[in-house]
mmCIF file with all atom_site columns, C-alpha atoms in Angstrom:
data_model
loop_
_atom_site.group_PDB
_atom_site.id
_atom_site.type_symbol
_atom_site.label_atom_id
_atom_site.label_alt_id
_atom_site.label_comp_id
_atom_site.label_asym_id
_atom_site.label_entity_id
_atom_site.label_seq_id
_atom_site.pdbx_PDB_ins_code
_atom_site.Cartn_x
_atom_site.Cartn_y
_atom_site.Cartn_z
_atom_site.occupancy
_atom_site.B_iso_or_equiv
_atom_site.pdbx_formal_charge
_atom_site.auth_seq_id
_atom_site.auth_comp_id
_atom_site.auth_asym_id
_atom_site.auth_atom_id
_atom_site.pdbx_PDB_model_num
ATOM 1   C CA . MET A 1 1   ? 163.674 205.838 63.958  1.00 0.00 ? 8   MET A CA 1
ATOM 2   C CA . SER A 1 2   ? 164.350 208.059 66.897  1.00 0.00 ? 9   SER A CA 1
ATOM 3   C CA . VAL A 1 3   ? 162.804 207.554 70.327  1.00 0.00 ? 10  VAL A CA 1
ATOM 4   C CA . TYR A 1 4   ? 162.175 211.274 70.787  1.00 0.00 ? 11  TYR A CA 1
ATOM 5   C CA . PRO A 1 5   ? 158.902 211.415 68.785  1.00 0.00 ? 12  PRO A CA 1
ATOM 6   C CA . VAL A 1 6   ? 157.619 208.405 70.723  1.00 0.00 ? 13  VAL A CA 1
ATOM 7   C CA . ARG A 1 7   ? 158.506 210.042 74.036  1.00 0.00 ? 14  ARG A CA 1
ATOM 8   C CA . PHE A 1 8   ? 156.870 213.265 72.896  1.00 0.00 ? 15  PHE A CA 1
ATOM 9   C CA . LEU A 1 9   ? 153.639 211.400 72.068  1.00 0.00 ? 16  LEU A CA 1
ATOM 10  C CA . LEU A 1 10  ? 153.677 209.623 75.421  1.00 0.00 ? 17  LEU A CA 1
ATOM 11  C CA . VAL A 1 11  ? 154.202 212.867 77.318  1.00 0.00 ? 18  VAL A CA 1
ATOM 12  C CA . ALA A 1 12  ? 151.495 214.631 75.282  1.00 0.00 ? 19  ALA A CA 1
ATOM 13  C CA . ALA A 1 13  ? 149.053 211.765 75.879  1.00 0.00 ? 20  ALA A CA 1
ATOM 14  C CA . ALA A 1 14  ? 149.831 211.806 79.613  1.00 0.00 ? 21  ALA A CA 1
ATOM 15  C CA . LEU A 1 15  ? 149.263 215.549 79.829  1.00 0.00 ? 22  LEU A CA 1
ATOM 16  C CA . LEU A 1 16  ? 146.209 215.759 77.566  1.00 0.00 ? 23  LEU A CA 1
ATOM 17  C CA . GLY A 1 17  ? 144.532 212.492 78.568  1.00 0.00 ? 24  GLY A CA 1
ATOM 18  C CA . PRO A 1 18  ? 143.038 213.711 81.861  1.00 0.00 ? 25  PRO A CA 1
ATOM 19  C CA . SER A 1 19  ? 141.811 216.971 80.325  1.00 0.00 ? 26  SER A CA 1
ATOM 20  C CA . ILE A 1 20  ? 140.110 215.098 77.466  1.00 0.00 ? 27  ILE A CA 1
ATOM 21  C CA . ALA A 1 21  ? 138.467 212.723 79.949  1.00 0.00 ? 28  ALA A CA 1
ATOM 22  C CA . PHE A 1 22  ? 137.355 215.676 82.077  1.00 0.00 ? 29  PHE A CA 1
ATOM 23  C CA . ALA A 1 23  ? 135.856 217.393 79.035  1.00 0.00 ? 30  ALA A CA 1
ATOM 24  C CA . GLN A 1 24  ? 134.004 214.195 78.051  1.00 0.00 ? 31  GLN A CA 1
ATOM 25  C CA . GLU A 1 25  ? 132.611 213.672 81.542  1.00 0.00 ? 32  GLU A CA 1
ATOM 26  C CA . ASN A 1 26  ? 131.378 217.244 81.797  1.00 0.00 ? 33  ASN A CA 1
ATOM 27  C CA . GLY A 1 27  ? 129.798 217.247 78.341  1.00 0.00 ? 34  GLY A CA 1
ATOM 28  C CA . ALA A 1 28  ? 132.052 220.082 77.126  1.00 0.00 ? 35  ALA A CA 1
ATOM 29  C CA . HIS A 1 29  ? 131.714 218.996 73.504  1.00 0.00 ? 36  HIS A CA 1
ATOM 30  C CA . GLN A 1 30  ? 128.349 219.842 71.971  1.00 0.00 ? 37  GLN A CA 1
ATOM 31  C CA . TYR A 1 31  ? 127.592 217.871 68.823  1.00 0.00 ? 38  TYR A CA 1
ATOM 32  C CA . HIS A 1 32  ? 125.321 218.898 65.978  1.00 0.00 ? 39  HIS A CA 1
ATOM 33  C CA . PRO A 1 33  ? 121.732 217.741 66.782  1.00 0.00 ? 40  PRO A CA 1
ATOM 34  C CA . ALA A 1 34  ? 121.696 215.279 63.860  1.00 0.00 ? 41  ALA A CA 1
ATOM 35  C CA . ALA A 1 35  ? 125.076 213.934 64.950  1.00 0.00 ? 42  ALA A CA 1
ATOM 36  C CA . GLN A 1 36  ? 123.917 213.582 68.560  1.00 0.00 ? 43  GLN A CA 1
ATOM 37  C CA . GLU A 1 37  ? 120.845 211.639 67.451  1.00 0.00 ? 44  GLU A CA 1
ATOM 38  C CA . ALA A 1 38  ? 122.924 209.341 65.228  1.00 0.00 ? 45  ALA A CA 1
ATOM 39  C CA . ILE A 1 39  ? 125.599 208.809 67.893  1.00 0.00 ? 46  ILE A CA 1
ATOM 40  C CA . SER A 1 40  ? 122.959 207.735 70.404  1.00 0.00 ? 47  SER A CA 1
ATOM 41  C CA . LYS A 1 41  ? 121.555 205.143 67.956  1.00 0.00 ? 48  LYS A CA 1
ATOM 42  C CA . ILE A 1 42  ? 124.831 203.441 67.010  1.00 0.00 ? 49  ILE A CA 1
ATOM 43  C CA . ARG A 1 43  ? 126.573 200.661 68.923  1.00 0.00 ? 50  ARG A CA 1
ATOM 44  C CA . SER A 1 44  ? 130.287 201.193 69.343  1.00 0.00 ? 51  SER A CA 1
ATOM 45  C CA . PRO A 1 45  ? 132.588 199.171 67.081  1.00 0.00 ? 52  PRO A CA 1
ATOM 46  C CA . PHE A 1 46  ? 135.356 199.785 69.643  1.00 0.00 ? 53  PHE A CA 1
ATOM 47  C CA . CYS A 1 47  ? 133.663 199.031 72.988  1.00 0.00 ? 54  CYS A CA 1
ATOM 48  C CA . PRO A 1 48  ? 131.616 195.803 72.891  1.00 0.00 ? 55  PRO A CA 1
ATOM 49  C CA . GLY A 1 49  ? 128.222 196.166 74.529  1.00 0.00 ? 56  GLY A CA 1
ATOM 50  C CA . GLN A 1 50  ? 128.252 199.975 74.646  1.00 0.00 ? 57  GLN A CA 1
ATOM 51  C CA . THR A 1 51  ? 126.762 202.653 72.476  1.00 0.00 ? 58  THR A CA 1
ATOM 52  C CA . LEU A 1 52  ? 129.020 205.004 70.592  1.00 0.00 ? 59  LEU A CA 1
ATOM 53  C CA . GLU A 1 53  ? 127.719 207.770 72.838  1.00 0.00 ? 60  GLU A CA 1
ATOM 54  C CA . ILE A 1 54  ? 129.348 206.364 75.994  1.00 0.00 ? 61  ILE A CA 1
ATOM 55  C CA . CYS A 1 55  ? 132.340 204.490 74.588  1.00 0.00 ? 62  CYS A CA 1
ATOM 56  C CA . PRO A 1 56  ? 135.499 205.979 76.165  1.00 0.00 ? 63  PRO A CA 1
ATOM 57  C CA . SER A 1 57  ? 138.015 204.826 73.521  1.00 0.00 ? 64  SER A CA 1
ATOM 58  C CA . TRP A 1 58  ? 139.922 207.326 71.398  1.00 0.00 ? 65  TRP A CA 1
ATOM 59  C CA . GLN A 1 59  ? 138.713 205.570 68.219  1.00 0.00 ? 66  GLN A CA 1
ATOM 60  C CA . ALA A 1 60  ? 135.124 206.229 69.292  1.00 0.00 ? 67  ALA A CA 1
ATOM 61  C CA . GLU A 1 61  ? 135.986 209.895 69.874  1.00 0.00 ? 68  GLU A CA 1
ATOM 62  C CA . VAL A 1 62  ? 137.409 210.096 66.350  1.00 0.00 ? 69  VAL A CA 1
ATOM 63  C CA . LEU A 1 63  ? 134.260 208.481 64.935  1.00 0.00 ? 70  LEU A CA 1
ATOM 64  C CA . ARG A 1 64  ? 132.007 210.845 66.939  1.00 0.00 ? 71  ARG A CA 1
ATOM 65  C CA . ASP A 1 65  ? 133.965 213.834 65.616  1.00 0.00 ? 72  ASP A CA 1
ATOM 66  C CA . SER A 1 66  ? 133.676 212.507 62.044  1.00 0.00 ? 73  SER A CA 1
ATOM 67  C CA . ILE A 1 67  ? 129.921 212.059 62.455  1.00 0.00 ? 74  ILE A CA 1
ATOM 68  C CA . ASP A 1 68  ? 129.703 215.610 63.818  1.00 0.00 ? 75  ASP A CA 1
ATOM 69  C CA . GLN A 1 69  ? 131.570 216.969 60.801  1.00 0.00 ? 76  GLN A CA 1
ATOM 70  C CA . TRP A 1 70  ? 129.321 215.043 58.394  1.00 0.00 ? 77  TRP A CA 1
ATOM 71  C CA . ALA A 1 71  ? 126.235 216.353 60.203  1.00 0.00 ? 78  ALA A CA 1
ATOM 72  C CA . SER A 1 72  ? 127.576 219.899 59.984  1.00 0.00 ? 79  SER A CA 1
ATOM 73  C CA . GLY A 1 73  ? 127.949 219.244 56.257  1.00 0.00 ? 80  GLY A CA 1
ATOM 74  C CA . GLY A 1 74  ? 124.207 218.640 55.989  1.00 0.00 ? 81  GLY A CA 1
ATOM 75  C CA . LEU A 1 75  ? 123.707 214.887 56.453  1.00 0.00 ? 82  LEU A CA 1
ATOM 76  C CA . THR A 1 76  ? 120.652 213.766 58.407  1.00 0.00 ? 83  THR A CA 1
ATOM 77  C CA . ALA A 1 77  ? 120.781 211.432 61.393  1.00 0.00 ? 84  ALA A CA 1
ATOM 78  C CA . ASP A 1 78  ? 119.440 208.516 59.344  1.00 0.00 ? 85  ASP A CA 1
ATOM 79  C CA . SER A 1 79  ? 122.056 209.116 56.653  1.00 0.00 ? 86  SER A CA 1
ATOM 80  C CA . LEU A 1 80  ? 124.795 209.207 59.266  1.00 0.00 ? 87  LEU A CA 1
ATOM 81  C CA . ILE A 1 81  ? 123.616 205.930 60.775  1.00 0.00 ? 88  ILE A CA 1
ATOM 82  C CA . GLU A 1 82  ? 123.514 204.281 57.341  1.00 0.00 ? 89  GLU A CA 1
ATOM 83  C CA . LEU A 1 83  ? 127.012 205.573 56.596  1.00 0.00 ? 90  LEU A CA 1
ATOM 84  C CA . VAL A 1 84  ? 128.462 204.109 59.804  1.00 0.00 ? 91  VAL A CA 1
ATOM 85  C CA . VAL A 1 85  ? 126.588 200.827 59.327  1.00 0.00 ? 92  VAL A CA 1
ATOM 86  C CA . ALA A 1 86  ? 127.850 200.581 55.740  1.00 0.00 ? 93  ALA A CA 1
ATOM 87  C CA . THR A 1 87  ? 131.407 201.132 56.959  1.00 0.00 ? 94  THR A CA 1
ATOM 88  C CA . HIS A 1 88  ? 131.436 198.975 60.111  1.00 0.00 ? 95  HIS A CA 1
ATOM 89  C CA . GLY A 1 89  ? 128.605 196.466 59.647  1.00 0.00 ? 96  GLY A CA 1
ATOM 90  C CA . GLU A 1 90  ? 124.912 195.950 60.355  1.00 0.00 ? 97  GLU A CA 1
ATOM 91  C CA . GLU A 1 91  ? 125.602 194.634 63.865  1.00 0.00 ? 98  GLU A CA 1
ATOM 92  C CA . TYR A 1 92  ? 126.462 198.171 64.992  1.00 0.00 ? 99  TYR A CA 1
ATOM 93  C CA . ARG A 1 93  ? 122.973 199.491 64.295  1.00 0.00 ? 100 ARG A CA 1
ATOM 94  C CA . GLY A 1 94  ? 121.537 200.304 67.741  1.00 0.00 ? 101 GLY A CA 1
ATOM 95  C CA . PHE A 1 95  ? 117.900 199.824 66.720  1.00 0.00 ? 102 PHE A CA 1
ATOM 96  C CA . PRO A 1 96  ? 116.521 197.621 63.946  1.00 0.00 ? 103 PRO A CA 1
ATOM 97  C CA . LYS A 1 97  ? 115.143 199.232 60.797  1.00 0.00 ? 104 LYS A CA 1
ATOM 98  C CA . ARG A 1 98  ? 111.424 199.943 60.702  1.00 0.00 ? 105 ARG A CA 1
ATOM 99  C CA . SER A 1 99  ? 111.092 198.243 57.338  1.00 0.00 ? 106 SER A CA 1
ATOM 100 C CA . GLY A 1 100 ? 111.833 194.844 55.820  1.00 0.00 ? 107 GLY A CA 1
ATOM 101 C CA . THR A 1 101 ? 112.967 192.149 58.229  1.00 0.00 ? 108 THR A CA 1
ATOM 102 C CA . GLY A 1 102 ? 113.786 194.777 60.862  1.00 0.00 ? 109 GLY A CA 1
ATOM 103 C CA . LEU A 1 103 ? 110.060 195.442 61.105  1.00 0.00 ? 110 LEU A CA 1
ATOM 104 C CA . LEU A 1 104 ? 109.656 191.982 62.655  1.00 0.00 ? 111 LEU A CA 1
ATOM 105 C CA . ALA A 1 105 ? 111.841 193.067 65.567  1.00 0.00 ? 112 ALA A CA 1
ATOM 106 C CA . TRP A 1 106 ? 109.374 195.881 66.285  1.00 0.00 ? 113 TRP A CA 1
ATOM 107 C CA . VAL A 1 107 ? 106.174 193.870 65.722  1.00 0.00 ? 114 VAL A CA 1
ATOM 108 C CA . MET A 1 108 ? 106.984 190.489 67.283  1.00 0.00 ? 115 MET A CA 1
ATOM 109 C CA . PRO A 1 109 ? 107.484 191.467 70.968  1.00 0.00 ? 116 PRO A CA 1
ATOM 110 C CA . PRO A 1 110 ? 104.101 193.226 71.336  1.00 0.00 ? 117 PRO A CA 1
ATOM 111 C CA . ALA A 1 111 ? 102.395 190.478 69.319  1.00 0.00 ? 118 ALA A CA 1
ATOM 112 C CA . ALA A 1 112 ? 103.950 187.795 71.527  1.00 0.00 ? 119 ALA A CA 1
ATOM 113 C CA . LEU A 1 113 ? 102.854 189.705 74.632  1.00 0.00 ? 120 LEU A CA 1
ATOM 114 C CA . VAL A 1 114 ? 99.240  189.953 73.427  1.00 0.00 ? 121 VAL A CA 1
ATOM 115 C CA . LEU A 1 115 ? 99.205  186.295 72.368  1.00 0.00 ? 122 LEU A CA 1
ATOM 116 C CA . GLY A 1 116 ? 100.657 185.193 75.715  1.00 0.00 ? 123 GLY A CA 1
ATOM 117 C CA . LEU A 1 117 ? 98.124  187.251 77.645  1.00 0.00 ? 124 LEU A CA 1
ATOM 118 C CA . GLY A 1 118 ? 95.316  185.701 75.593  1.00 0.00 ? 125 GLY A CA 1
ATOM 119 C CA . LEU A 1 119 ? 96.602  182.192 76.311  1.00 0.00 ? 126 LEU A CA 1
ATOM 120 C CA . VAL A 1 120 ? 96.809  182.911 80.037  1.00 0.00 ? 127 VAL A CA 1
ATOM 121 C CA . LEU A 1 121 ? 93.224  184.214 80.086  1.00 0.00 ? 128 LEU A CA 1
ATOM 122 C CA . LEU A 1 122 ? 92.033  181.164 78.140  1.00 0.00 ? 129 LEU A CA 1
ATOM 123 C CA . ALA A 1 123 ? 93.826  178.814 80.542  1.00 0.00 ? 130 ALA A CA 1
ATOM 124 C CA . LEU A 1 124 ? 92.311  180.586 83.560  1.00 0.00 ? 131 LEU A CA 1
ATOM 125 C CA . ARG A 1 125 ? 88.814  180.270 82.106  1.00 0.00 ? 132 ARG A CA 1
ATOM 126 C CA . ARG A 1 126 ? 89.300  176.565 81.493  1.00 0.00 ? 133 ARG A CA 1
ATOM 127 C CA . LEU A 1 127 ? 90.621  176.008 85.017  1.00 0.00 ? 134 LEU A CA 1
ATOM 128 C CA . ARG A 1 128 ? 87.605  177.746 86.484  1.00 0.00 ? 135 ARG A CA 1
ATOM 129 C CA . GLY A 1 129 ? 85.257  175.596 84.422  1.00 0.00 ? 136 GLY A CA 1
ATOM 130 C CA . PRO A 1 130 ? 81.921  176.515 82.875  1.00 0.00 ? 137 PRO A CA 1
ATOM 131 C CA . ALA A 1 131 ? 79.457  178.532 84.936  1.00 0.00 ? 138 ALA A CA 1
ATOM 132 C CA . LYS A 1 132 ? 76.560  176.377 86.210  1.00 0.00 ? 139 LYS A CA 1
ATOM 133 C CA . PRO A 1 133 ? 73.057  177.619 86.954  1.00 0.00 ? 140 PRO A CA 1
ATOM 134 C CA . ALA A 1 134 ? 72.151  177.966 90.634  1.00 0.00 ? 141 ALA A CA 1
ATOM 135 C CA . VAL A 1 135 ? 69.665  175.079 90.466  1.00 0.00 ? 142 VAL A CA 1
ATOM 136 C CA . GLU A 1 136 ? 72.342  172.629 89.362  1.00 0.00 ? 143 GLU A CA 1
ATOM 137 C CA . GLN A 1 137 ? 74.804  173.865 91.964  1.00 0.00 ? 144 GLN A CA 1
ATOM 138 C CA . SER A 1 138 ? 72.365  173.241 94.850  1.00 0.00 ? 145 SER A CA 1
ATOM 139 C CA . GLY A 1 139 ? 71.838  169.596 93.862  1.00 0.00 ? 146 GLY A CA 1
ATOM 140 C CA . LEU A 1 140 ? 68.038  169.879 94.243  1.00 0.00 ? 147 LEU A CA 1
ATOM 141 C CA . THR A 1 141 ? 65.559  168.211 91.923  1.00 0.00 ? 148 THR A CA 1
ATOM 142 C CA . GLU A 1 142 ? 62.739  170.230 90.414  1.00 0.00 ? 149 GLU A CA 1
ATOM 143 C CA . ARG A 1 143 ? 60.224  168.826 92.918  1.00 0.00 ? 150 ARG A CA 1
ATOM 144 C CA . GLU A 1 144 ? 62.489  169.674 95.897  1.00 0.00 ? 151 GLU A CA 1
ATOM 145 C CA . ARG A 1 145 ? 62.956  173.162 94.470  1.00 0.00 ? 152 ARG A CA 1
ATOM 146 C CA . GLU A 1 146 ? 59.159  173.687 94.331  1.00 0.00 ? 153 GLU A CA 1
ATOM 147 C CA . GLN A 1 147 ? 58.801  172.503 97.964  1.00 0.00 ? 154 GLN A CA 1
ATOM 148 C CA . LEU A 1 148 ? 61.567  174.892 99.048  1.00 0.00 ? 155 LEU A CA 1
ATOM 149 C CA . ASP A 1 149 ? 59.914  177.808 97.230  1.00 0.00 ? 156 ASP A CA 1
ATOM 150 C CA . THR A 1 150 ? 56.569  176.997 98.875  1.00 0.00 ? 157 THR A CA 1
ATOM 151 C CA . ALA A 1 151 ? 58.151  176.800 102.341 1.00 0.00 ? 158 ALA A CA 1
ATOM 152 C CA . LEU A 1 152 ? 59.938  180.121 101.799 1.00 0.00 ? 159 LEU A CA 1
ATOM 153 C CA . ALA A 1 153 ? 56.683  181.757 100.680 1.00 0.00 ? 160 ALA A CA 1
ATOM 154 C CA . GLU A 1 154 ? 54.900  180.471 103.809 1.00 0.00 ? 161 GLU A CA 1
ATOM 155 C CA . LEU A 1 155 ? 57.726  181.779 106.010 1.00 0.00 ? 162 LEU A CA 1
ATOM 156 C CA . GLU A 1 156 ? 57.490  185.212 104.426 1.00 0.00 ? 163 GLU A CA 1
ATOM 157 C CA . ALA A 1 157 ? 53.726  185.245 104.894 1.00 0.00 ? 164 ALA A CA 1
ATOM 158 C CA . MET A 1 158 ? 54.147  184.393 108.578 1.00 0.00 ? 165 MET A CA 1
ATOM 159 C CA . GLU A 1 159 ? 56.704  187.176 109.070 1.00 0.00 ? 166 GLU A CA 1
ATOM 160 C CA . ASN A 1 160 ? 54.455  189.721 107.357 1.00 0.00 ? 167 ASN A CA 1
ATOM 161 C CA . SER A 1 161 ? 51.430  188.780 109.461 1.00 0.00 ? 168 SER A CA 1
ATOM 162 C CA . GLU A 1 162 ? 53.217  189.419 112.758 1.00 0.00 ? 169 GLU A CA 1
#
């Protein structure tokens, strides 16, 4: 094998690499709407922890172009996602399905939040204790309460007569 084809590829990559990166950064490539939706909902098989939409690898670019071609051929975004997941694996699905066991991933966080809020409110009510009537809080007996009411009535009568 000759070294000339390898050198040619290296020179071509060096010359075209910056222009491809510039085009990616400036959003020069417009994907089909179904492809764009699918690309934003798929995790990249080539860049761990990134979506396919922002993965800078050349393999991701090839996959994005393939998805764009399939979308131009009439596939919907959901079909494109299923196709990529079938090829690369379920772990590359960006969002869980809204059916089957994937439904639990959508239902459990809000349910846990509501349950936790309910437990906090219940704990706060128990810490505060039961509400007591005013008579019990004052520590007065019924007889002392009657004497206090009588004295207050006399005081009011005196104030009104002045």
